[in-house]
Amino acid sequence: MGCDRNCGLITGAAIGAVLAVFGGILVPVGDMLIQKTVKKEAVLEEGTIAFKNWFKTDTDVYRQFWIFDYNNTADGVYKVFNGKDDISKVARTDTYKGKKHLSYQASYCDMINGTDAASFPPFIEKTQVLQFFSLDIFRPSYVVFTAETNLKGIPVYRLILPSLAFASPLQNPDNHCFCTEKLLKKLYLIWCARHWQMQRRKPVYISLPHFLYASPEIAEPIEGVSPNEEEHSTYLDVEPITGFTLQFAKQLQINILVKPARKIEALKHLEQNYLVPILWLNEGANESSHSCIGYVRTILNIDLQNEDLMCFIFASTPYLRVEELVAFFCFCFALSISTFLKNY
């Protein structure tokens, strides 16, 4: 026996009503069972702030737990040199948000030095120390030459963050105002994260992945840590004539400082402090486009005596991001052809 359209609607409504009634009963019962289980098995003891926030998630403490609250990706306004008066200053940052200093560190550690690492002043020498300012770590740092390599026919310099950049003040006195905590003064580690020092003193530290270059005291207690310079280092492949960064790998590891805590079951038996890895950030770019590499070759073949053209090229690059370089190279290619035809 069949069922017409009205019969189907009535049946569906009846089933929905039954589900609604049972849902109204099961949801509160389920919540009650879960809460009792949490109270019984949670490592966070009742009475602590963390325990309260397990149930009530709309407090200030809970919101502060989101350590890297970085939803707005606009870094701010940078003012950079265009090289018109001094080509050696091309792409160097003059001010950030209208300031020459960050107002977070002491003395020279608070300065905004170098470029944003997307490009550097042209005609790079192997002996140069190239500075850059990174907003990820809120401090300037530097890279040094390590090897010559070839990127699809273009000779480039591989520049790396040296281990000395991560050294404690005992090994590198220049880091004395970056490493102010006792934990950092005696250990070989990268920078204190800006979210720890600058945003309500959260216990967050930044290192290279697997604690590369860090002291054995930091890496040995953590199971599974196996630092490898080839896989975990940060490097830039820079074309030395133009100063363009054609390929790079920026790798950082986020760690939190864990201390013994009498009121937390899982932490009360700890005998010392530990830096515990939370996540590994890997950002990079490689030029796989044959046409892009072709445009770079074209630029390198431009007559370097044409100062107006060269100054235009170098003055324009600091304002471009990696994804805009292809379009920029296309423009330079057309400009070079036009210059050639005029001279011809």
Short mmCIF file of N, CA and C in Angstrom, two decimals, residues 156-242:
data_model
loop_
_atom_site.label_atom_id
_atom_site.label_comp_id
_atom_site.label_asym_id
_atom_site.label_seq_id
_atom_site.Cartn_x
_atom_site.Cartn_y
_atom_site.Cartn_z
N VAL A 156 74.09 32.25 -7.90
CA VAL A 156 73.54 32.93 -6.71
C VAL A 156 74.42 32.62 -5.51
N TYR A 157 74.33 33.48 -4.52
CA TYR A 157 75.00 33.27 -3.25
C TYR A 157 73.99 32.69 -2.26
N ARG A 158 74.40 31.60 -1.61
CA ARG A 158 73.57 31.09 -0.52
C ARG A 158 73.99 31.75 0.78
N LEU A 159 73.05 32.44 1.40
CA LEU A 159 73.30 33.16 2.64
C LEU A 159 72.50 32.48 3.75
N ILE A 160 73.13 32.26 4.90
CA ILE A 160 72.45 31.57 5.99
C ILE A 160 72.49 32.39 7.27
N LEU A 161 71.57 32.08 8.16
CA LEU A 161 71.64 32.60 9.52
C LEU A 161 72.71 31.81 10.25
N PRO A 162 73.79 32.44 10.66
CA PRO A 162 74.87 31.69 11.31
C PRO A 162 74.50 31.30 12.74
N SER A 163 75.18 30.30 13.25
CA SER A 163 74.91 29.86 14.62
C SER A 163 75.22 30.96 15.63
N LEU A 164 76.16 31.84 15.29
CA LEU A 164 76.52 32.91 16.22
C LEU A 164 75.35 33.86 16.47
N ALA A 165 74.44 33.94 15.50
CA ALA A 165 73.27 34.81 15.68
C ALA A 165 72.37 34.33 16.80
N PHE A 166 72.48 33.04 17.15
CA PHE A 166 71.64 32.46 18.19
C PHE A 166 72.37 32.32 19.52
N ALA A 167 73.62 32.72 19.55
CA ALA A 167 74.44 32.44 20.73
C ALA A 167 74.01 33.26 21.93
N SER A 168 74.28 32.70 23.10
CA SER A 168 74.02 33.43 24.34
C SER A 168 75.03 34.56 24.45
N PRO A 169 74.80 35.53 25.32
CA PRO A 169 75.75 36.63 25.50
C PRO A 169 77.14 36.18 25.91
N LEU A 170 77.26 34.97 26.46
CA LEU A 170 78.58 34.46 26.83
C LEU A 170 79.42 34.20 25.59
N GLN A 171 78.78 33.75 24.50
CA GLN A 171 79.50 33.52 23.24
C GLN A 171 79.43 34.73 22.31
N ASN A 172 78.34 35.45 22.35
CA ASN A 172 78.16 36.60 21.48
C ASN A 172 77.64 37.78 22.30
N PRO A 173 78.52 38.66 22.77
CA PRO A 173 78.10 39.79 23.61
C PRO A 173 77.06 40.70 22.94
N ASP A 174 77.01 40.68 21.59
CA ASP A 174 76.03 41.53 20.90
C ASP A 174 74.59 41.14 21.22
N ASN A 175 74.39 39.94 21.73
CA ASN A 175 73.04 39.47 22.04
C ASN A 175 72.61 39.76 23.48
N HIS A 176 73.37 40.58 24.18
CA HIS A 176 73.11 40.76 25.61
C HIS A 176 71.73 41.36 25.88
N CYS A 177 71.24 42.22 24.98
CA CYS A 177 69.94 42.84 25.24
C CYS A 177 68.79 42.04 24.63
N PHE A 178 69.10 40.97 23.88
CA PHE A 178 68.05 40.09 23.41
C PHE A 178 67.79 38.96 24.40
N CYS A 179 68.83 38.53 25.07
CA CYS A 179 68.74 37.38 25.98
C CYS A 179 68.86 37.87 27.41
N THR A 180 67.80 38.37 27.96
CA THR A 180 67.83 38.96 29.30
C THR A 180 67.40 37.98 30.39
N GLU A 181 66.76 36.88 30.00
CA GLU A 181 66.33 35.90 30.99
C GLU A 181 67.48 34.99 31.38
N LYS A 182 67.45 34.49 32.62
CA LYS A 182 68.50 33.58 33.09
C LYS A 182 68.57 32.33 32.23
N LEU A 183 67.40 31.88 31.76
CA LEU A 183 67.37 30.68 30.93
C LEU A 183 68.18 30.87 29.66
N LEU A 184 68.18 32.10 29.12
CA LEU A 184 68.83 32.36 27.85
C LEU A 184 70.28 32.81 27.99
N LYS A 185 70.64 33.33 29.13
CA LYS A 185 71.98 33.90 29.29
C LYS A 185 73.06 32.84 29.18
N LYS A 186 72.76 31.60 29.58
CA LYS A 186 73.77 30.56 29.60
C LYS A 186 73.56 29.50 28.53
N LEU A 187 72.52 29.65 27.73
CA LEU A 187 72.20 28.62 26.75
C LEU A 187 72.27 29.17 25.33
N TYR A 188 72.55 28.27 24.41
CA TYR A 188 72.67 28.62 23.01
C TYR A 188 71.29 28.50 22.39
N LEU A 189 70.62 29.62 22.19
CA LEU A 189 69.24 29.57 21.73
C LEU A 189 68.94 30.79 20.88
N ILE A 190 67.93 30.67 20.04
CA ILE A 190 67.51 31.81 19.24
C ILE A 190 66.68 32.76 20.10
N TRP A 191 66.08 33.75 19.49
CA TRP A 191 65.49 34.90 20.16
C TRP A 191 64.29 34.55 21.05
N CYS A 192 64.08 35.40 22.06
CA CYS A 192 62.81 35.37 22.79
C CYS A 192 61.73 35.86 21.84
N ALA A 193 60.63 35.16 21.78
CA ALA A 193 59.56 35.58 20.89
C ALA A 193 58.96 36.90 21.34
N ARG A 194 58.57 37.72 20.40
CA ARG A 194 57.98 39.01 20.75
C ARG A 194 56.69 38.82 21.53
N HIS A 195 55.99 37.70 21.31
CA HIS A 195 54.73 37.48 22.02
C HIS A 195 54.98 37.14 23.49
N TRP A 196 56.18 36.78 23.83
CA TRP A 196 56.49 36.54 25.24
C TRP A 196 56.90 37.83 25.91
N GLN A 197 57.81 38.54 25.31
CA GLN A 197 58.32 39.75 25.94
C GLN A 197 57.40 40.95 25.76
N MET A 198 56.74 41.05 24.61
CA MET A 198 56.03 42.26 24.28
C MET A 198 54.53 42.17 24.53
N GLN A 199 53.99 40.99 24.71
CA GLN A 199 52.55 40.87 24.90
C GLN A 199 52.25 40.12 26.19
N ARG A 200 52.33 40.84 27.30
CA ARG A 200 51.94 40.33 28.61
C ARG A 200 52.79 39.16 29.06
N ARG A 201 54.01 39.11 28.63
CA ARG A 201 55.00 38.17 29.14
C ARG A 201 54.52 36.73 29.09
N LYS A 202 54.18 36.28 27.93
CA LYS A 202 53.83 34.87 27.76
C LYS A 202 55.11 34.05 27.63
N PRO A 203 55.14 32.84 28.16
CA PRO A 203 56.38 32.04 28.16
C PRO A 203 56.64 31.35 26.83
N VAL A 204 56.79 32.14 25.78
CA VAL A 204 56.97 31.61 24.43
C VAL A 204 58.36 31.96 23.92
N TYR A 205 59.02 30.97 23.32
CA TYR A 205 60.36 31.17 22.78
C TYR A 205 60.40 30.64 21.35
N ILE A 206 61.23 31.27 20.53
CA ILE A 206 61.39 30.84 19.15
C ILE A 206 62.79 30.26 18.96
N SER A 207 62.85 29.14 18.26
CA SER A 207 64.14 28.53 17.94
C SER A 207 64.09 28.07 16.49
N LEU A 208 65.19 27.56 16.00
CA LEU A 208 65.16 26.85 14.73
C LEU A 208 64.57 25.46 14.96
N PRO A 209 64.04 24.82 13.92
CA PRO A 209 63.43 23.49 14.10
C PRO A 209 64.39 22.50 14.74
N HIS A 210 63.84 21.66 15.58
CA HIS A 210 64.60 20.63 16.29
C HIS A 210 65.73 21.22 17.13
N PHE A 211 65.57 22.47 17.53
CA PHE A 211 66.57 23.16 18.35
C PHE A 211 67.96 23.15 17.70
N LEU A 212 67.98 23.37 16.38
CA LEU A 212 69.26 23.48 15.68
C LEU A 212 70.10 24.60 16.29
N TYR A 213 71.36 24.32 16.56
CA TYR A 213 72.34 25.23 17.17
C TYR A 213 72.10 25.45 18.66
N ALA A 214 71.08 24.85 19.24
CA ALA A 214 70.79 25.08 20.66
C ALA A 214 71.72 24.25 21.54
N SER A 215 71.79 24.62 22.80
CA SER A 215 72.59 23.88 23.76
C SER A 215 72.04 22.47 23.95
N PRO A 216 72.90 21.51 24.23
CA PRO A 216 72.43 20.14 24.50
C PRO A 216 71.44 20.08 25.65
N GLU A 217 71.57 20.99 26.62
CA GLU A 217 70.66 20.98 27.76
C GLU A 217 69.21 21.22 27.34
N ILE A 218 69.03 21.86 26.20
CA ILE A 218 67.68 22.15 25.73
C ILE A 218 67.12 20.99 24.91
N ALA A 219 67.93 20.45 24.02
CA ALA A 219 67.44 19.45 23.08
C ALA A 219 67.38 18.04 23.66
N GLU A 220 68.33 17.65 24.49
CA GLU A 220 68.42 16.27 24.96
C GLU A 220 67.21 15.77 25.73
N PRO A 221 66.57 16.57 26.57
CA PRO A 221 65.41 16.04 27.31
C PRO A 221 64.17 15.79 26.45
N ILE A 222 64.15 16.29 25.22
CA ILE A 222 62.97 16.18 24.37
C ILE A 222 63.13 14.99 23.43
N GLU A 223 62.26 14.01 23.56
CA GLU A 223 62.34 12.81 22.73
C GLU A 223 61.97 13.13 21.29
N GLY A 224 62.73 12.57 20.34
CA GLY A 224 62.43 12.74 18.93
C GLY A 224 63.11 13.92 18.27
N VAL A 225 63.84 14.72 19.03
CA VAL A 225 64.53 15.88 18.46
C VAL A 225 65.81 15.42 17.77
N SER A 226 65.96 15.78 16.51
CA SER A 226 67.14 15.37 15.74
C SER A 226 67.52 16.50 14.78
N PRO A 227 68.28 17.49 15.24
CA PRO A 227 68.62 18.65 14.40
C PRO A 227 69.49 18.27 13.21
N ASN A 228 69.17 18.85 12.07
CA ASN A 228 69.91 18.61 10.84
C ASN A 228 70.05 19.94 10.11
N GLU A 229 71.28 20.38 9.90
CA GLU A 229 71.50 21.70 9.33
C GLU A 229 70.92 21.83 7.93
N GLU A 230 70.99 20.76 7.15
CA GLU A 230 70.49 20.82 5.78
C GLU A 230 68.97 20.99 5.74
N GLU A 231 68.26 20.37 6.67
CA GLU A 231 66.80 20.40 6.67
C GLU A 231 66.22 21.53 7.51
N HIS A 232 66.94 21.99 8.51
CA HIS A 232 66.34 22.87 9.51
C HIS A 232 66.91 24.29 9.53
N SER A 233 67.83 24.59 8.64
CA SER A 233 68.41 25.93 8.65
C SER A 233 67.56 26.90 7.83
N THR A 234 67.76 28.18 8.09
CA THR A 234 67.12 29.25 7.32
C THR A 234 68.14 29.83 6.36
N TYR A 235 67.78 29.96 5.09
CA TYR A 235 68.75 30.45 4.10
C TYR A 235 68.06 31.30 3.05
N LEU A 236 68.88 32.08 2.34
CA LEU A 236 68.44 32.89 1.21
C LEU A 236 69.37 32.61 0.04
N ASP A 237 68.83 32.46 -1.15
CA ASP A 237 69.62 32.39 -2.37
C ASP A 237 69.47 33.72 -3.10
N VAL A 238 70.54 34.51 -3.09
CA VAL A 238 70.49 35.89 -3.57
C VAL A 238 71.37 36.05 -4.80
N GLU A 239 70.81 36.66 -5.84
CA GLU A 239 71.60 36.98 -7.02
C GLU A 239 72.46 38.19 -6.67
N PRO A 240 73.80 38.09 -6.73
CA PRO A 240 74.67 39.13 -6.15
C PRO A 240 74.69 40.46 -6.90
N ILE A 241 74.40 40.48 -8.21
CA ILE A 241 74.46 41.74 -8.95
C ILE A 241 73.23 42.60 -8.66
N THR A 242 72.06 42.00 -8.75
CA THR A 242 70.82 42.75 -8.51
C THR A 242 70.46 42.83 -7.03
#
